[in-house]
PDB file of C-alpha atoms in Angstrom:
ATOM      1  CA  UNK Z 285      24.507  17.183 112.252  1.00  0.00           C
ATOM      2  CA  UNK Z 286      22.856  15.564 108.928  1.00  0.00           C
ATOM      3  CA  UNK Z 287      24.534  13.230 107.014  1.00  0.00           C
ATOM      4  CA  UNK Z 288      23.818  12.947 103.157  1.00  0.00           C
ATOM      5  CA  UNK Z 289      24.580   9.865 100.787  1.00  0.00           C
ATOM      6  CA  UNK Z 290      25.571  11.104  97.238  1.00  0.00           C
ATOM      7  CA  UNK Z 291      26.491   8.490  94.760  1.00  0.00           C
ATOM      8  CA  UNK Z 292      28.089   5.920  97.188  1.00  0.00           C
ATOM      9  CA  UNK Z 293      29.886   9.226  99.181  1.00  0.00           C
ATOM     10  CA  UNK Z 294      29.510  10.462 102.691  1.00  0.00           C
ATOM     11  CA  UNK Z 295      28.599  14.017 102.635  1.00  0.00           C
ATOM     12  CA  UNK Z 296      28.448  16.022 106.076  1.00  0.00           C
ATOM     13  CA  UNK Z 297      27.137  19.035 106.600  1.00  0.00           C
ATOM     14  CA  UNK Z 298      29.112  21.813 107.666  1.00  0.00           C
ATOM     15  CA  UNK Z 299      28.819  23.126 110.862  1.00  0.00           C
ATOM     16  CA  UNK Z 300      28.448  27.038 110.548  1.00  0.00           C
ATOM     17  CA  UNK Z 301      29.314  29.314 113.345  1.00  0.00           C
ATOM     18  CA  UNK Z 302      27.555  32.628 114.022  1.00  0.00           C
ATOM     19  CA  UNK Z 303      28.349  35.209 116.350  1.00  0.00           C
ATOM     20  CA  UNK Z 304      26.345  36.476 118.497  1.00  0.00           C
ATOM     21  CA  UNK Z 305      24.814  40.417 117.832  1.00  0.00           C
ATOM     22  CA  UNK Z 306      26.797  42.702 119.471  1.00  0.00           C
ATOM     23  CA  UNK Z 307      25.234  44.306 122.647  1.00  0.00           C
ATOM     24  CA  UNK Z 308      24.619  47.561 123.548  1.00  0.00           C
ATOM     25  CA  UNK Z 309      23.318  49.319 127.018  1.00  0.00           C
ATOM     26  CA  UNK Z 310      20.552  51.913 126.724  1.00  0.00           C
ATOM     27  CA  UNK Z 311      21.000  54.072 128.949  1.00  0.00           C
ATOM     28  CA  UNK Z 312      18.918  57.339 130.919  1.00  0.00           C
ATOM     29  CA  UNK Z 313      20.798  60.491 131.477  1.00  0.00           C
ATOM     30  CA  UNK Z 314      19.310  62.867 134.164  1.00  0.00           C
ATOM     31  CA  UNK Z 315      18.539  65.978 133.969  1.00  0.00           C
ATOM     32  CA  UNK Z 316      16.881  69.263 136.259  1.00  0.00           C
ATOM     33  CA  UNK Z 317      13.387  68.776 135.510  1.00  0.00           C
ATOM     34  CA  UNK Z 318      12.166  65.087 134.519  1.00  0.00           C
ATOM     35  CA  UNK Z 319      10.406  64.022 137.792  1.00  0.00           C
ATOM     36  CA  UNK Z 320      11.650  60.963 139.635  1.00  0.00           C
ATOM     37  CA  UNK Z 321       8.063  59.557 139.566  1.00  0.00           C
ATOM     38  CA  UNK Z 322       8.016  60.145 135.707  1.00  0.00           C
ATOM     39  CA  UNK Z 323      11.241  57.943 135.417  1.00  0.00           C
ATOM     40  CA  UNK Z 324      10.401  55.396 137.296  1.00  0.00           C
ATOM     41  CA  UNK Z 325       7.080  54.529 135.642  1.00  0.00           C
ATOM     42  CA  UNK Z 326       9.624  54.407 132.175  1.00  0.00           C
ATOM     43  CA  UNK Z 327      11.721  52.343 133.766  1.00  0.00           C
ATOM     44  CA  UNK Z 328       8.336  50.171 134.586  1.00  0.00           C
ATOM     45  CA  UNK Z 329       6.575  50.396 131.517  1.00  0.00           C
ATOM     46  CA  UNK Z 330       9.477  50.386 129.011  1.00  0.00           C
ATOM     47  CA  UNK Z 331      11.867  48.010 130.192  1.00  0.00           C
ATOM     48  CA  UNK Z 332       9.534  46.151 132.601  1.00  0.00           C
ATOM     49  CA  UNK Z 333      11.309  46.682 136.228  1.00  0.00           C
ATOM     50  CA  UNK Z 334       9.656  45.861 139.086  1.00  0.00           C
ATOM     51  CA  UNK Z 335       9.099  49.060 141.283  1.00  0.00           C
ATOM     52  CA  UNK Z 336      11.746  48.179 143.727  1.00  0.00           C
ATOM     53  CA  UNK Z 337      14.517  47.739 140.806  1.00  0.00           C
ATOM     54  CA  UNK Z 338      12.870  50.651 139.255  1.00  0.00           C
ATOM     55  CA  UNK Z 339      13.758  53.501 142.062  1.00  0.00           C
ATOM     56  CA  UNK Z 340      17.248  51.942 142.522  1.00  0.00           C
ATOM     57  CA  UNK Z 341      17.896  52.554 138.850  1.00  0.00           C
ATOM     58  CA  UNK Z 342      16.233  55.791 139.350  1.00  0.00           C
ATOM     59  CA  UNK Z 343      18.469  57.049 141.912  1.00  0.00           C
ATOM     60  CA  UNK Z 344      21.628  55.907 139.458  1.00  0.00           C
ATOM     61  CA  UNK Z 345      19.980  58.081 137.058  1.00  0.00           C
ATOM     62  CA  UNK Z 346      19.530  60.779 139.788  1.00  0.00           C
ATOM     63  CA  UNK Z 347      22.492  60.768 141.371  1.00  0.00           C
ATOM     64  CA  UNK Z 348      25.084  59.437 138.806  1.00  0.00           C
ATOM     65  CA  UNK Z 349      23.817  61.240 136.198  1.00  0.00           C
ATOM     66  CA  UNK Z 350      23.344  58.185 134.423  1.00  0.00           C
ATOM     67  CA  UNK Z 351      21.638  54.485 134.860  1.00  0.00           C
ATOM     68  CA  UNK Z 352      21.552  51.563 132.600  1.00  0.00           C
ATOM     69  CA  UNK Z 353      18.166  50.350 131.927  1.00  0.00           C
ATOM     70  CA  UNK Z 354      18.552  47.334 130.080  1.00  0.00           C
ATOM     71  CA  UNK Z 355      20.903  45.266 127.625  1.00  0.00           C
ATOM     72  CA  UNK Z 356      19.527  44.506 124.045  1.00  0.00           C
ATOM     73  CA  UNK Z 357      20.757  43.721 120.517  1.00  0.00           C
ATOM     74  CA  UNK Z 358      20.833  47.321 118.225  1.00  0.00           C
ATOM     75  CA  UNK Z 359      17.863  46.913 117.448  1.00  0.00           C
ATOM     76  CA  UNK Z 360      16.038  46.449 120.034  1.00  0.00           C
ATOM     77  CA  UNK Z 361      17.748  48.917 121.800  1.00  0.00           C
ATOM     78  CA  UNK Z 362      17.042  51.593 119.065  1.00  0.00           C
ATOM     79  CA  UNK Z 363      13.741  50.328 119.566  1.00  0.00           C
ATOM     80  CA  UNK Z 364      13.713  51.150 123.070  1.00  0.00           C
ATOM     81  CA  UNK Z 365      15.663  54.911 123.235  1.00  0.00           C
ATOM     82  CA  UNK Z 366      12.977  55.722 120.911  1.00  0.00           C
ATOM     83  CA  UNK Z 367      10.356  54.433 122.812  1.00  0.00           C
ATOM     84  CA  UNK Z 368      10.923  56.170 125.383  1.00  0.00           C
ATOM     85  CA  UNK Z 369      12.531  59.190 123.955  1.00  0.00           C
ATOM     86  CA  UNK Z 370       8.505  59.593 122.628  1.00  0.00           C
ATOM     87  CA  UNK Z 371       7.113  59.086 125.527  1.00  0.00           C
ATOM     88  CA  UNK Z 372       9.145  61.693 127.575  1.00  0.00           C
ATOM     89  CA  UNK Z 373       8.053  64.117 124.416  1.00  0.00           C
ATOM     90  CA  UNK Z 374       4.431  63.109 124.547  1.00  0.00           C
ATOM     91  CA  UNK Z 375       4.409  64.113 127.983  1.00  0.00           C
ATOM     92  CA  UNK Z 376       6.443  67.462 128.039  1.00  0.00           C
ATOM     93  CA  UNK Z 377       9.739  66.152 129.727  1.00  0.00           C
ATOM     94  CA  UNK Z 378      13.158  66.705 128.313  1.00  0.00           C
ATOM     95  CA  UNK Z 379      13.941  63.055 129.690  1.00  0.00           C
ATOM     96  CA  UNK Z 380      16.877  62.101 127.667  1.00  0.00           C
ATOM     97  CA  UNK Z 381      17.839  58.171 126.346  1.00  0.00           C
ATOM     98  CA  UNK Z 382      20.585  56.741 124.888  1.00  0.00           C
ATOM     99  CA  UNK Z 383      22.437  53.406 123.557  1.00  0.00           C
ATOM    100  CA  UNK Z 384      26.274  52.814 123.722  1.00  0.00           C
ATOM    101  CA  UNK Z 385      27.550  49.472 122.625  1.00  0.00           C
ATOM    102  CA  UNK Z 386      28.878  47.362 125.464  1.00  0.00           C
TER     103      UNK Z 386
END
């Protein structure tokens, strides 16, 4: 904390409080015809899982029908769903990502 002198006063500065962003998950839904081997490399590439962590989140995905991939402010997140959402198109699978807040 700074202190100013103004004219013989003390001033302080004000300490100001921010919250923090909110959070929200981004998350892979599965579907019938997005191969497992397509996923994980997302999972690898996108959100930067090691393989292991990768095929656990996989199976989630798989046999959940849903797996959380990562926790990120909104805009990263956005970022990300897009990212990958892309990426699925670019390569002809209807691989489906989404954010929800946390």
């Amino acid at each position: 904390m700074s202190t100013q002198y103004h004219d013989d006063a003390l001033l302080e500065a004000s300490r100001v409080r921010t919250a923090p962003p909110p959070l929200f998950k981004v998350v892979l839904l599965n579907d019938d015809f997005t191969p497992m081997d397509f996923v994980v490399e997302v999972l690898e590439t996108f959100f930067h899982m090691e393989r292991d962590k990768a095929v656990q989140v996989m199976l989630q995905v798989h046999e959940a029908g849903r797996g959380i991939c990562g926790v990120y402010p909104q805009d990263i997140a956005a970022t990300k769903v897009e990212q990958v959402m892309q990426f699925a198109r670019t390569h002809q699978h209807p691989l489906q990502c989404v954010m929800e807040e946390n």
